[in-house]
Tab-separated table of C-alpha atoms and ligand atoms in Angstrom:
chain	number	residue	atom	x	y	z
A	1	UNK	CA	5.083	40.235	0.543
A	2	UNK	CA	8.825	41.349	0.826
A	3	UNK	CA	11.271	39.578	-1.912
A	4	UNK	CA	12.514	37.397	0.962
A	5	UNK	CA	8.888	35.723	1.585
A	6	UNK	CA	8.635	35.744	-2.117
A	7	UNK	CA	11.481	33.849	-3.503
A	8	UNK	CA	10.304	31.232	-0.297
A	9	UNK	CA	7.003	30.863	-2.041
A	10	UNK	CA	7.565	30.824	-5.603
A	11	UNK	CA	10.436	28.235	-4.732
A	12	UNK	CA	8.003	26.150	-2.843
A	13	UNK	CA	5.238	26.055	-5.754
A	14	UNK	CA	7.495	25.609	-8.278
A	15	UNK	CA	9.006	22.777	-6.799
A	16	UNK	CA	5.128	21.871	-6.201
A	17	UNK	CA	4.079	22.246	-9.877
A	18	UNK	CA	7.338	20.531	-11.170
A	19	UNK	CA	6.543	17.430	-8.841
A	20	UNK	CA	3.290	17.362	-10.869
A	21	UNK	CA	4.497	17.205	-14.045
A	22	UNK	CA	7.292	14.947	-13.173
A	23	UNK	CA	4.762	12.238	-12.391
A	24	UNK	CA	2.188	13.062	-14.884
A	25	UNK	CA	4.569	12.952	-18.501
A	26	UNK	CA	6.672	9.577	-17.277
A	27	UNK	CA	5.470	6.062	-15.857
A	28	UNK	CA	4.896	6.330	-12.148
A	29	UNK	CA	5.793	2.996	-10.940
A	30	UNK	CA	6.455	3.148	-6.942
A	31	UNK	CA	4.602	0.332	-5.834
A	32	UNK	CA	3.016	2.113	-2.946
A	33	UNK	CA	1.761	5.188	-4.668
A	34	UNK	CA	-1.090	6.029	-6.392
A	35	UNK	CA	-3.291	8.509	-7.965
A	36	UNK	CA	-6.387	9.919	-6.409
A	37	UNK	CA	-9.604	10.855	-8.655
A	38	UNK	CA	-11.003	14.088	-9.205
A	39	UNK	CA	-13.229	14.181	-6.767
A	40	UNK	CA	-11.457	12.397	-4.499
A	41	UNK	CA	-8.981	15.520	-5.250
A	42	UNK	CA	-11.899	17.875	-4.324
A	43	UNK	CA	-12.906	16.361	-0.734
A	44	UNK	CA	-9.155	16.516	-0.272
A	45	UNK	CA	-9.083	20.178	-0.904
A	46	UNK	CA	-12.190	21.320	1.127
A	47	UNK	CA	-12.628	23.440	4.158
A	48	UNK	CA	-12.736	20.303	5.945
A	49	UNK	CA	-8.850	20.303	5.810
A	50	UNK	CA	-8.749	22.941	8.934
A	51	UNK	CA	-11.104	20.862	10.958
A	52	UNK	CA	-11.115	18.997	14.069
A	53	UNK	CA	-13.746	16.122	14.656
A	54	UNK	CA	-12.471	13.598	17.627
A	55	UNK	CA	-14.357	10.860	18.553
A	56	UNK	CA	-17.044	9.130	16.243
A	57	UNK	CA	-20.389	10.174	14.458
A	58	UNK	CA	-22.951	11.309	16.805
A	59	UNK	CA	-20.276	11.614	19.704
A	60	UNK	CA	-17.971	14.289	19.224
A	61	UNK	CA	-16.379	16.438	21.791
A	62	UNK	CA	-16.644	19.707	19.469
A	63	UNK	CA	-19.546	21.664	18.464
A	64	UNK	CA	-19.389	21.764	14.254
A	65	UNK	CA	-19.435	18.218	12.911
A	66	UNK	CA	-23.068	17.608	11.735
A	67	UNK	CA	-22.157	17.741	8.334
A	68	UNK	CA	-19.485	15.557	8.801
A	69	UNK	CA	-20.611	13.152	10.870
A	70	UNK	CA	-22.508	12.584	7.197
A	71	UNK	CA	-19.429	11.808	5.920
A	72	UNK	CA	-17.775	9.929	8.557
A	73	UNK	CA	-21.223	7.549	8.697
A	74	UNK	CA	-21.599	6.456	4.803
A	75	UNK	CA	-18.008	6.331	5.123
A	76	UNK	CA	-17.838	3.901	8.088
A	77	UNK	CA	-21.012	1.798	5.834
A	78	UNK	CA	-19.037	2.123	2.722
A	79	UNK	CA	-15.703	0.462	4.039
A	80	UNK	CA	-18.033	-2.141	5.603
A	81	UNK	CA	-19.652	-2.730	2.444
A	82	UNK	CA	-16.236	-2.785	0.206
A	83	UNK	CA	-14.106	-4.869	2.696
A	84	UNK	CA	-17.283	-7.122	3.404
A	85	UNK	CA	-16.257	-6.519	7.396
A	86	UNK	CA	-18.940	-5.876	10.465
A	87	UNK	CA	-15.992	-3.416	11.870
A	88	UNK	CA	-14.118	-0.310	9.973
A	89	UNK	CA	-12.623	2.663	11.133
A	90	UNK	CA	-11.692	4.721	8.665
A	91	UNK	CA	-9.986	7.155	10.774
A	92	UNK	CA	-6.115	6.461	10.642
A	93	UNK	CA	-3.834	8.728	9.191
A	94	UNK	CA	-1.496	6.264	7.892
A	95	UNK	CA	-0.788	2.547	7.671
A	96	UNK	CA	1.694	2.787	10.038
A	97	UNK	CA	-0.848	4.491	12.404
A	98	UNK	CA	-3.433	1.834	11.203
A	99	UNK	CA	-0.521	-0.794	12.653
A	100	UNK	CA	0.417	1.455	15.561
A	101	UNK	CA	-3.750	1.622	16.498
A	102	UNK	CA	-3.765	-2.767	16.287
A	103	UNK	CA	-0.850	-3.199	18.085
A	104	UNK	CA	-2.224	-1.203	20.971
A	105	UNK	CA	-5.460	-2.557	20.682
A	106	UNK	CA	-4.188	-6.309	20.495
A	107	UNK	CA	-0.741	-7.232	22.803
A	108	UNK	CA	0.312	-5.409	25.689
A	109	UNK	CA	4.488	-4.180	25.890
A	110	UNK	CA	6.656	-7.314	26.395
A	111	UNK	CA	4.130	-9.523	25.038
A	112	UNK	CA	5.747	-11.743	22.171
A	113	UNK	CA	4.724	-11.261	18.399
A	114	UNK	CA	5.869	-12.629	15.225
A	115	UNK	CA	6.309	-11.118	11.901
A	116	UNK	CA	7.252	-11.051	8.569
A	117	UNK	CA	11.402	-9.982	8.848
A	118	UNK	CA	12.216	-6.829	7.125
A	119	UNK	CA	14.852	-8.752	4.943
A	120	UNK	CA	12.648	-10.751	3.521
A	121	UNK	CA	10.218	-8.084	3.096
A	122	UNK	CA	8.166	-7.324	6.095
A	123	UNK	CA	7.200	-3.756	6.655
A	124	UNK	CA	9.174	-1.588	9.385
A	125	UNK	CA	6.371	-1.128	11.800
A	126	UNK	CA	6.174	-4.444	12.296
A	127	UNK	CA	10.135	-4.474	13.191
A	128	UNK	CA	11.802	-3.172	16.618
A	129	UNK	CA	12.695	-0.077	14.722
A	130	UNK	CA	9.117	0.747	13.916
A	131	UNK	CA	5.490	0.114	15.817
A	132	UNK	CA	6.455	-3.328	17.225
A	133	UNK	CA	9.342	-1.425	18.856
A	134	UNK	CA	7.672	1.137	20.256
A	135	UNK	CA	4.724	-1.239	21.531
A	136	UNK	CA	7.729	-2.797	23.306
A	137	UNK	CA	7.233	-6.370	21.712
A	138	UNK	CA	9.390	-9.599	21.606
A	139	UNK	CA	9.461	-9.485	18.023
A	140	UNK	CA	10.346	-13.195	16.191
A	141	UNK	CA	10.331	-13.733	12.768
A	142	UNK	CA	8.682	-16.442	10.511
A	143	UNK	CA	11.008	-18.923	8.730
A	144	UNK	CA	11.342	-17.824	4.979
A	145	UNK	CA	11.026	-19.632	1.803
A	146	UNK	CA	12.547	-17.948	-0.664
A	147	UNK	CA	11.399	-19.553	-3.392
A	148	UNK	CA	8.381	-19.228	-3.106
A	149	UNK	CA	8.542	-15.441	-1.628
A	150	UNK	CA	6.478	-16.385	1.622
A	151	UNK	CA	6.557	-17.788	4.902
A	152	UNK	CA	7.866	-22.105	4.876
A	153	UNK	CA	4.198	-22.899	6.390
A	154	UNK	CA	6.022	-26.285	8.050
A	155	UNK	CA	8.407	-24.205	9.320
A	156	UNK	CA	6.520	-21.052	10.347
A	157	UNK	CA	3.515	-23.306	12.431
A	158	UNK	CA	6.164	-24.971	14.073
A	159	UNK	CA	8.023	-21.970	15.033
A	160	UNK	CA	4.463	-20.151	16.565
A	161	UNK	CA	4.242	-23.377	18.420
A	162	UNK	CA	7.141	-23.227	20.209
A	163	UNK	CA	7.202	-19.547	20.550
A	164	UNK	CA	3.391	-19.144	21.425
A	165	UNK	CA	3.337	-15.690	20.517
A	166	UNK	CA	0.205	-13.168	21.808
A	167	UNK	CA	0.084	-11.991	18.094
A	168	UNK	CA	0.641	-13.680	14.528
A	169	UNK	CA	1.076	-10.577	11.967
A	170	UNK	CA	1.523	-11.305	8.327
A	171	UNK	CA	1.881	-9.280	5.489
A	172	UNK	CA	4.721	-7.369	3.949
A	173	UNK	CA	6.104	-4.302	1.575
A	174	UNK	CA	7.367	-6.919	-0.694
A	175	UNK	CA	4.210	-8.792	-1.363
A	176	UNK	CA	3.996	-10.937	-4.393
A	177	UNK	CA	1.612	-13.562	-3.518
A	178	UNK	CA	-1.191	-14.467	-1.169
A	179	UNK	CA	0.434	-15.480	2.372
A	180	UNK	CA	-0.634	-18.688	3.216
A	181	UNK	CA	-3.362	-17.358	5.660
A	182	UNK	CA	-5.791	-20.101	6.736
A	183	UNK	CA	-2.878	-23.021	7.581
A	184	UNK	CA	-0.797	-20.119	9.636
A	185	UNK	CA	-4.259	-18.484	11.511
A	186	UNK	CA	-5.310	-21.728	12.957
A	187	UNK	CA	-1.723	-22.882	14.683
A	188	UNK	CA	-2.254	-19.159	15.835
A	189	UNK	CA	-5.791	-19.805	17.220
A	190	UNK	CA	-4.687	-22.944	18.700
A	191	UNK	CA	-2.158	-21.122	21.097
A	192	UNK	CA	-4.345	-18.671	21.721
A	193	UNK	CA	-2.870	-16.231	19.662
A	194	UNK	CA	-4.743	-12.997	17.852
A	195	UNK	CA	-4.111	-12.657	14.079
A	196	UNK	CA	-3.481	-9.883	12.462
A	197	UNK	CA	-2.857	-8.710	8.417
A	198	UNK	CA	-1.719	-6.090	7.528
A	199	UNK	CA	-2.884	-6.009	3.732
A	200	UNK	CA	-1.247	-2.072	3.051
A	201	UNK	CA	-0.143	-2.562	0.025
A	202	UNK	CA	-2.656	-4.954	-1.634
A	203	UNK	CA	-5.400	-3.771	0.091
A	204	UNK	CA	-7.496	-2.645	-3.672
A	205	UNK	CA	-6.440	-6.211	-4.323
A	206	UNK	CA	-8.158	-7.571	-1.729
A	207	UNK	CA	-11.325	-5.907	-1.740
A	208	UNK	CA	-11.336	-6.303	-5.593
A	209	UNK	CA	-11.480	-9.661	-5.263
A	210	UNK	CA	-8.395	-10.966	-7.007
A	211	UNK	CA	-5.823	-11.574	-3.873
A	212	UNK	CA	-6.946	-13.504	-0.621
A	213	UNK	CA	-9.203	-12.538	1.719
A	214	UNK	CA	-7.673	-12.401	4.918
A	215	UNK	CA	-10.976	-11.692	7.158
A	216	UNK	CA	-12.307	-14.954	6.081
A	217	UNK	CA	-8.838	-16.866	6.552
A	218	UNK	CA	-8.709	-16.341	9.876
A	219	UNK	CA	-7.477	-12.685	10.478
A	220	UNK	CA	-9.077	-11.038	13.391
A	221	UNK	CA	-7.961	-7.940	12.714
A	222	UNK	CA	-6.721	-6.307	8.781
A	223	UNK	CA	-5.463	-2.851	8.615
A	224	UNK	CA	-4.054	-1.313	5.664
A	225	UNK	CA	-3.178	1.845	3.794
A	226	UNK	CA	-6.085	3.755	1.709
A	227	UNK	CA	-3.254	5.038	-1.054
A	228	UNK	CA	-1.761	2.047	-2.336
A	229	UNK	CA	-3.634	-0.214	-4.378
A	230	UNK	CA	-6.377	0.950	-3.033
A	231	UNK	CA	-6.942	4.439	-5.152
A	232	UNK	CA	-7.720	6.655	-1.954
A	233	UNK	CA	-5.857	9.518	-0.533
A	234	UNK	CA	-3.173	8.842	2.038
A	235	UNK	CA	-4.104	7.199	4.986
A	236	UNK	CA	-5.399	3.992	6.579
A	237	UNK	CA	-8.177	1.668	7.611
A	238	UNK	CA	-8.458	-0.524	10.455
A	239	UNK	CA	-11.132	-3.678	9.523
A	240	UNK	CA	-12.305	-6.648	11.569
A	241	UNK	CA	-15.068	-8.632	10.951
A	242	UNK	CA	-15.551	-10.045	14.957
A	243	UNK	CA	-19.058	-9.583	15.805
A	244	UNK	CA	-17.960	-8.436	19.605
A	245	UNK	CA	-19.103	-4.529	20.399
A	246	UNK	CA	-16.026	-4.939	23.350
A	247	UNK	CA	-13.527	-5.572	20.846
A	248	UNK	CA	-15.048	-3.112	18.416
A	249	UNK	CA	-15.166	-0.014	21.905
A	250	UNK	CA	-11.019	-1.385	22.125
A	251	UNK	CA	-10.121	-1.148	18.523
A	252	UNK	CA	-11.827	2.569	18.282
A	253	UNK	CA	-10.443	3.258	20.951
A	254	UNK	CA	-7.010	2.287	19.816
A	255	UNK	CA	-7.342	4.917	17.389
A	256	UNK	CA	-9.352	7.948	19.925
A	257	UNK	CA	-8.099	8.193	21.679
A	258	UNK	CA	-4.719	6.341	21.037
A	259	UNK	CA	-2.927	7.437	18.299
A	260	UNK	CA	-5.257	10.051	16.836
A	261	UNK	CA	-6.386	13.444	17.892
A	262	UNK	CA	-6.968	15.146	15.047
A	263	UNK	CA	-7.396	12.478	11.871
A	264	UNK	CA	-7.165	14.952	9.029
A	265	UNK	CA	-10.677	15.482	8.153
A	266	UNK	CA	-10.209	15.776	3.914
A	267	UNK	CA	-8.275	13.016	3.908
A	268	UNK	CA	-11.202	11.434	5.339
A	269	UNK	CA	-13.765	12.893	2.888
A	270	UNK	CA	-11.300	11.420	0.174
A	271	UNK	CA	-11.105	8.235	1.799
A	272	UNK	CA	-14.868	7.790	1.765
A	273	UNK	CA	-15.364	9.299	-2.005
A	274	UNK	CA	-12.682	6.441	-3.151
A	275	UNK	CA	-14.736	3.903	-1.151
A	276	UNK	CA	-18.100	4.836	-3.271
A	277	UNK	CA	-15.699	5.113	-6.714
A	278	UNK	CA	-14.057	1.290	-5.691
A	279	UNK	CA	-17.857	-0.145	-5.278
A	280	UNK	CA	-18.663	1.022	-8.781
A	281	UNK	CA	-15.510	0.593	-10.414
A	282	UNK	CA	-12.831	-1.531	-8.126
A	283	UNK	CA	-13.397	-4.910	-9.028
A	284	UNK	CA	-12.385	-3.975	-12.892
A	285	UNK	CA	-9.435	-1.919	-11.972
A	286	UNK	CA	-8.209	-4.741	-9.456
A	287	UNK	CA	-8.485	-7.622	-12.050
A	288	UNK	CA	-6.515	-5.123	-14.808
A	289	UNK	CA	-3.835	-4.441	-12.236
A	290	UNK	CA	-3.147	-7.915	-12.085
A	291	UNK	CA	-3.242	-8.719	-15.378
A	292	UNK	CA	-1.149	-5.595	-16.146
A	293	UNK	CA	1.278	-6.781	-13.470
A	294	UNK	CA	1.792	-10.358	-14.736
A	295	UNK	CA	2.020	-8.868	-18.797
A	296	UNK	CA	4.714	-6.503	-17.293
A	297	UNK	CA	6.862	-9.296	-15.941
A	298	UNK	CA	6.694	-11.263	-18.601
A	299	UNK	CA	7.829	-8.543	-21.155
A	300	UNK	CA	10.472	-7.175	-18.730
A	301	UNK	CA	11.805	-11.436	-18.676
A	302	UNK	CA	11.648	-11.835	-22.608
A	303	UNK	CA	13.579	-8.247	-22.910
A	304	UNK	CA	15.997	-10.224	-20.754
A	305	UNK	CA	15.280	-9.271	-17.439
A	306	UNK	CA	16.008	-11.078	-14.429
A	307	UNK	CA	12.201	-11.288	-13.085
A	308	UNK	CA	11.615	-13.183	-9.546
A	309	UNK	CA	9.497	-16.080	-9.219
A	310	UNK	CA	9.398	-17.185	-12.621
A	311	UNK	CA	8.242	-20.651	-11.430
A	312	UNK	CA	5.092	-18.968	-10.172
A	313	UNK	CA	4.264	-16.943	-12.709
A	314	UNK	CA	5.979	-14.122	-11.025
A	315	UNK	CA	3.467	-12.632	-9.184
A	316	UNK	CA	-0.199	-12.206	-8.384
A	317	UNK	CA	-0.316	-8.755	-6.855
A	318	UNK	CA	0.122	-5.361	-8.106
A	319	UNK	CA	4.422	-6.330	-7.684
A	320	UNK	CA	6.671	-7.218	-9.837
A	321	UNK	CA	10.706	-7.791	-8.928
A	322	UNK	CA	13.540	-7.537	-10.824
A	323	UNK	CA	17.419	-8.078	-10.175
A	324	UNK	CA	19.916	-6.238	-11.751
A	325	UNK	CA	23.708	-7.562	-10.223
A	326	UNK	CA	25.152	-9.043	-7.508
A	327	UNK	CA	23.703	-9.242	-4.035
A	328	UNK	CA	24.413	-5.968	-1.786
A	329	UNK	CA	26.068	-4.323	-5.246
A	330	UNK	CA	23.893	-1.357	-5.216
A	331	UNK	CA	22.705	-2.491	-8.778
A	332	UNK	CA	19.013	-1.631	-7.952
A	333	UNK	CA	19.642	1.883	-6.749
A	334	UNK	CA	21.710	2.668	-10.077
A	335	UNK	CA	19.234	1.127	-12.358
A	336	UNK	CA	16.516	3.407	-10.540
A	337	UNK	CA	18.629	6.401	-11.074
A	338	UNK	CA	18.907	5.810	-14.496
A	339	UNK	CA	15.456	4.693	-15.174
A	340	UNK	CA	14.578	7.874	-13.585
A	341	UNK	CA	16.329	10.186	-15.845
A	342	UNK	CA	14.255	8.704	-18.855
A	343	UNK	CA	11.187	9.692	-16.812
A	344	UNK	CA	10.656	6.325	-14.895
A	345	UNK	CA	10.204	6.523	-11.600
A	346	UNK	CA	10.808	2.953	-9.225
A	347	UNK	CA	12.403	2.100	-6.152
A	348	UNK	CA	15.366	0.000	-5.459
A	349	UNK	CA	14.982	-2.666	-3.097
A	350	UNK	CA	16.195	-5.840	-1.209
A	351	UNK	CA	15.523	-9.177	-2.705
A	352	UNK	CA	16.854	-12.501	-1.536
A	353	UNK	CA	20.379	-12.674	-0.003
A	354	UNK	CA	20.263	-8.690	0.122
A	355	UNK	CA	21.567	-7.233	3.587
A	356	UNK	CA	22.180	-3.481	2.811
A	357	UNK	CA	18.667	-1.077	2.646
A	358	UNK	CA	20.555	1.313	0.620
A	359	UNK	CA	22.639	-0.488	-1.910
A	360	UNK	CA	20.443	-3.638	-2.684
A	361	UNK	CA	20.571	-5.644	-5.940
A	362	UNK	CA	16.969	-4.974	-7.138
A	363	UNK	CA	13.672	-2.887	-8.440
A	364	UNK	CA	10.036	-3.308	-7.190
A	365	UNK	CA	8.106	-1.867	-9.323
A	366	UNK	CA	4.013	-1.214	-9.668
A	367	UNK	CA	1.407	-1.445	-12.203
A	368	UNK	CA	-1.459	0.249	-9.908
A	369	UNK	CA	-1.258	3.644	-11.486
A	370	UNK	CA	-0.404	2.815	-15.096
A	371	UNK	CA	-3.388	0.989	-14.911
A	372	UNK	CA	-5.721	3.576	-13.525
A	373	UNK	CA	-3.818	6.079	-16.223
A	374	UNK	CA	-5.708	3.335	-18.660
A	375	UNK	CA	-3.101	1.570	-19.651
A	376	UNK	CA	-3.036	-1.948	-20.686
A	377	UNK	CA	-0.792	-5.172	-21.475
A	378	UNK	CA	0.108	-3.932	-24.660
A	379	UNK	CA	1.498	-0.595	-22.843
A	380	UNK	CA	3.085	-3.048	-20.416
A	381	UNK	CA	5.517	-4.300	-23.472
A	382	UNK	CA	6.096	-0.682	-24.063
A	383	UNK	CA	7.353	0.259	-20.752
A	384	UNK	CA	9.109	-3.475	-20.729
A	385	UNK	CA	10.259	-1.979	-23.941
A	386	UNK	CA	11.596	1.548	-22.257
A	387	UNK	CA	13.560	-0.724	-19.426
A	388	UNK	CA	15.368	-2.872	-21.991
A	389	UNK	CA	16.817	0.386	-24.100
A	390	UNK	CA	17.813	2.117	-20.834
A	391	UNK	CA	19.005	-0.962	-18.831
A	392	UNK	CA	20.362	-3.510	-20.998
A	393	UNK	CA	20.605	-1.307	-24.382
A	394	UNK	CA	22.549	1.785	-22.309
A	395	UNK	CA	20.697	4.119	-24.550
A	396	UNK	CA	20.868	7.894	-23.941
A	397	UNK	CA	17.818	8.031	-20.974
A	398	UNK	CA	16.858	11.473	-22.550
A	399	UNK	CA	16.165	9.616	-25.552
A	400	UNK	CA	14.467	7.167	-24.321
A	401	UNK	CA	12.523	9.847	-22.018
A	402	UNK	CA	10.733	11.282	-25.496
A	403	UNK	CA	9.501	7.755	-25.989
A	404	UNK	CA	7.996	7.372	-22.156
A	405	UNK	CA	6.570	10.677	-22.461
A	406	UNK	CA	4.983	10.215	-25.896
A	407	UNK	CA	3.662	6.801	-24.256
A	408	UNK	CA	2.310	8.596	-21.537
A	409	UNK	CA	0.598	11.742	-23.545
A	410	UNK	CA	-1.878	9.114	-24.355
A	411	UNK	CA	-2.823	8.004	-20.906
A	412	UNK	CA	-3.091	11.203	-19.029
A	413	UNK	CA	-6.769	10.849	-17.192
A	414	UNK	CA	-7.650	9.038	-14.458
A	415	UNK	CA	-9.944	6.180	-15.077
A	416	UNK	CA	-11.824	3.913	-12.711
A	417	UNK	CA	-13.786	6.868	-11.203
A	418	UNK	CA	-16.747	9.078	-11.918
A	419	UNK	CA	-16.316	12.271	-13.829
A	420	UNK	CA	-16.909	15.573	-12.371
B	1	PLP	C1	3.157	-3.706	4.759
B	1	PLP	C2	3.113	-2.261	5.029
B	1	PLP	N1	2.524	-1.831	6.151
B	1	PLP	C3	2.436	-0.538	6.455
B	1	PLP	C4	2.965	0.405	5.623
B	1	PLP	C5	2.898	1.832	6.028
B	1	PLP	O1	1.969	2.501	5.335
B	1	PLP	P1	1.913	4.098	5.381
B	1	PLP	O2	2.989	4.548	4.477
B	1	PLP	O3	0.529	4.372	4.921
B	1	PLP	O4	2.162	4.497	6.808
B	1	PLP	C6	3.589	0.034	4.445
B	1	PLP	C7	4.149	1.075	3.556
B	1	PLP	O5	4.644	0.886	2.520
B	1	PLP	C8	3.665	-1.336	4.142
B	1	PLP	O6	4.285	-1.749	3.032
């Protein structure tokens, strides 16, 4: 190896090994992350990572794939089995692709959709400058209510009414309670329209049993992410529970020959080890996320915290929100950076009134992998604890880093899986 290619790679794993640590000695709290298992780890880092399998078990166009086809079968079961749906593919890369993959199987370009805005929290595929964009959509957005952090139902049926869109897609990023599914899905029906969830961020939640259950109110179609409350590797799922082989041969084919050629064959393997460790252990870890989520909150309001939705308990997902100054002040981003020098990592992000991505007013922050670290409400009032002597207290965050990583030595395996 000359010095050159040398100082290249030792750069590259260090920066690799540092990441690592960075995430395993403070409190990882990006509400879309996760950690995977051990196992999970191992499918992840098979051969199967330089493999190519297109088109589904039993009918593949390359020689090679017996062994998974295996996979890709008890996979295909499992995600049945978890999600309680008569359709999964458990192909997609990504969310996004998951979304990408619906929207081609369900509206053609020009047809009219409407969505969740990305102001008030809706994801960016589902905005012009993501999948609904590409697709080519008439993109309209559901009246808000920001008290209560979800669509005005009154207002939102009426508006799907008048617009008669093709497809009704809810979900969101920001995502702190149940959508109001089952009034929304029939004014859909009743135009005609297809409905679609996309549950990527509280997808654990959902198959745990502790959100909503958006196949049985009235979603034709959920996709979702497999690494954000649900405690896979990254990727996506696309679920449906209508009985209809057509639809089933169109939504497959969304995704082969659609949007995927190759669908990353470990992640795969990962995907479908999660899905046996979330049948043994998933409905435990989804009822402790919660419960961590809504102990959080609390502590992070009694510390003094401005915590959103108060009047409803302030949430029932994995989420919790927090302001920190003035609309559009950049307070959020500058609380992040300095919870991150004490070894706690969050994201800033918009809240109500917020118009500017990059300078917003507030934190969303998630419980998902404190939890499966073992942690527990009284840990919550720690970390609630942490917050209040960086944030309001203006400690030293080095201090106050000793203190997160002492918290942390304690909860350094995973839980909620099976041992190796
Ligand atoms: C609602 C929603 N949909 C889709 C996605 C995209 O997921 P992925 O990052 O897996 O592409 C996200 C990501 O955060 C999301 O919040």
């Amino acid at each position: 190896m000359s010095d050159n290619h040398r100082s290249t790679i030792s750069q590259i794993l260090d920066a690799v090994d540092r990441s690592g640590e960075h995430y395993g000695t403070g409190f990882p709290m990006i509400a879309s992350e996760n950690v995977i298992s051990p196992l999970v780890r191992r499918a992840c880092n098979s051969d199967l990572h330089g493999r190519y399998a297109e088109g589904l078990p039993g009918k593949r166009y390359y020689q090679g794939c017996d062994d998974f086809d295996t996979i890709e079968a008890i996979g295909i079961q499992l995600a049945q089995k978890v999600f309680n749906s008569s359709f999964a593919n458990i192909q997609p890369t990504s969310g996004t692709v998951s979304n990408i993959g619906a929207l081609k199987a369900l509206v053609k370009p020009g047809d009219r959709i409407s969505a969740v805005s990305t102001a008030d929290g809706g994801h960016i595929s589902h905005a012009q400058m993501g999948a609904v964009g590409l697709r080519g959509l008439d993109l309209h957005t559901y009246p808000w209510d920001i008290d209560r952090m979800e669509p005005d139902i009154d207002a939102a049926a009426a508006m799907i009414r008048d617009t008669e869109p093709a497809l009704a897609l809810f979900g969101a990023s920001v995502f702190l309670f149940p959508t109001p599914l089952e009034e929304l899905a029939d004014v859909a029906h009743e135009i005609g329209a297809r409905v679609m969830y996309d549950g990527a961020h509280v997808l654990g939640l959902i198959a745990g049993g502790v959100f909503q259950d958006p196949l049985r109110e009235g979603a034709d179609v959920m996709t979702g992410s497999s690494h954000k409350t649900f405690p896979g590797p990254q990727g996506g799922f696309l679920l449906s529970n209508n009985d209809d082989e057509k639809f089933h041969r169109r939504l497959n084919n969304a995704v082969f020959p659609g949007t995927n050629s190759s669908y990353h064959l470990h992640h795969v393997a990962g995907k479908v080890v999660a899905l046996s460790e979330f049948e043994a252990f998933g409905k435990q870890y989804a009822r402790d996320t919660v419960r961590n989520a809504k102990a959080l909150a609390a502590a992070l309001a009694t510390e003094g915290f401005d915590v959103l939705a108060e009047d409803r308990g302030f949430t029932a997902s994995h989420q919790v929100l927090t302001r920190h100054g003035e609309t559009d002040s950049g307070a959020g981003r500058k609380a992040a950076a300095m919870l991150e020098e004490a070894g706690i990592i969050t994201n800033m992000n918009m809240l109500p009134g917020d118009t500017k991505a990059m300078t917003p007013s507030g934190l969303r922050l998630g419980v998902q992998e404190l939890t499966r670290h073992g942690m527990g409400t009284t840990e919550m009032e720690e970390v609630a604890t942490c917050f209040r002597r960086v944030l309001i207290d203006q400690e030293d965050p080095s201090t106050v880093k000793t203190r997160v990583n002492q918290i942390r030595s304690d909860f350094t395996e995973v839980r909620y899986c099976f041992q190796e």
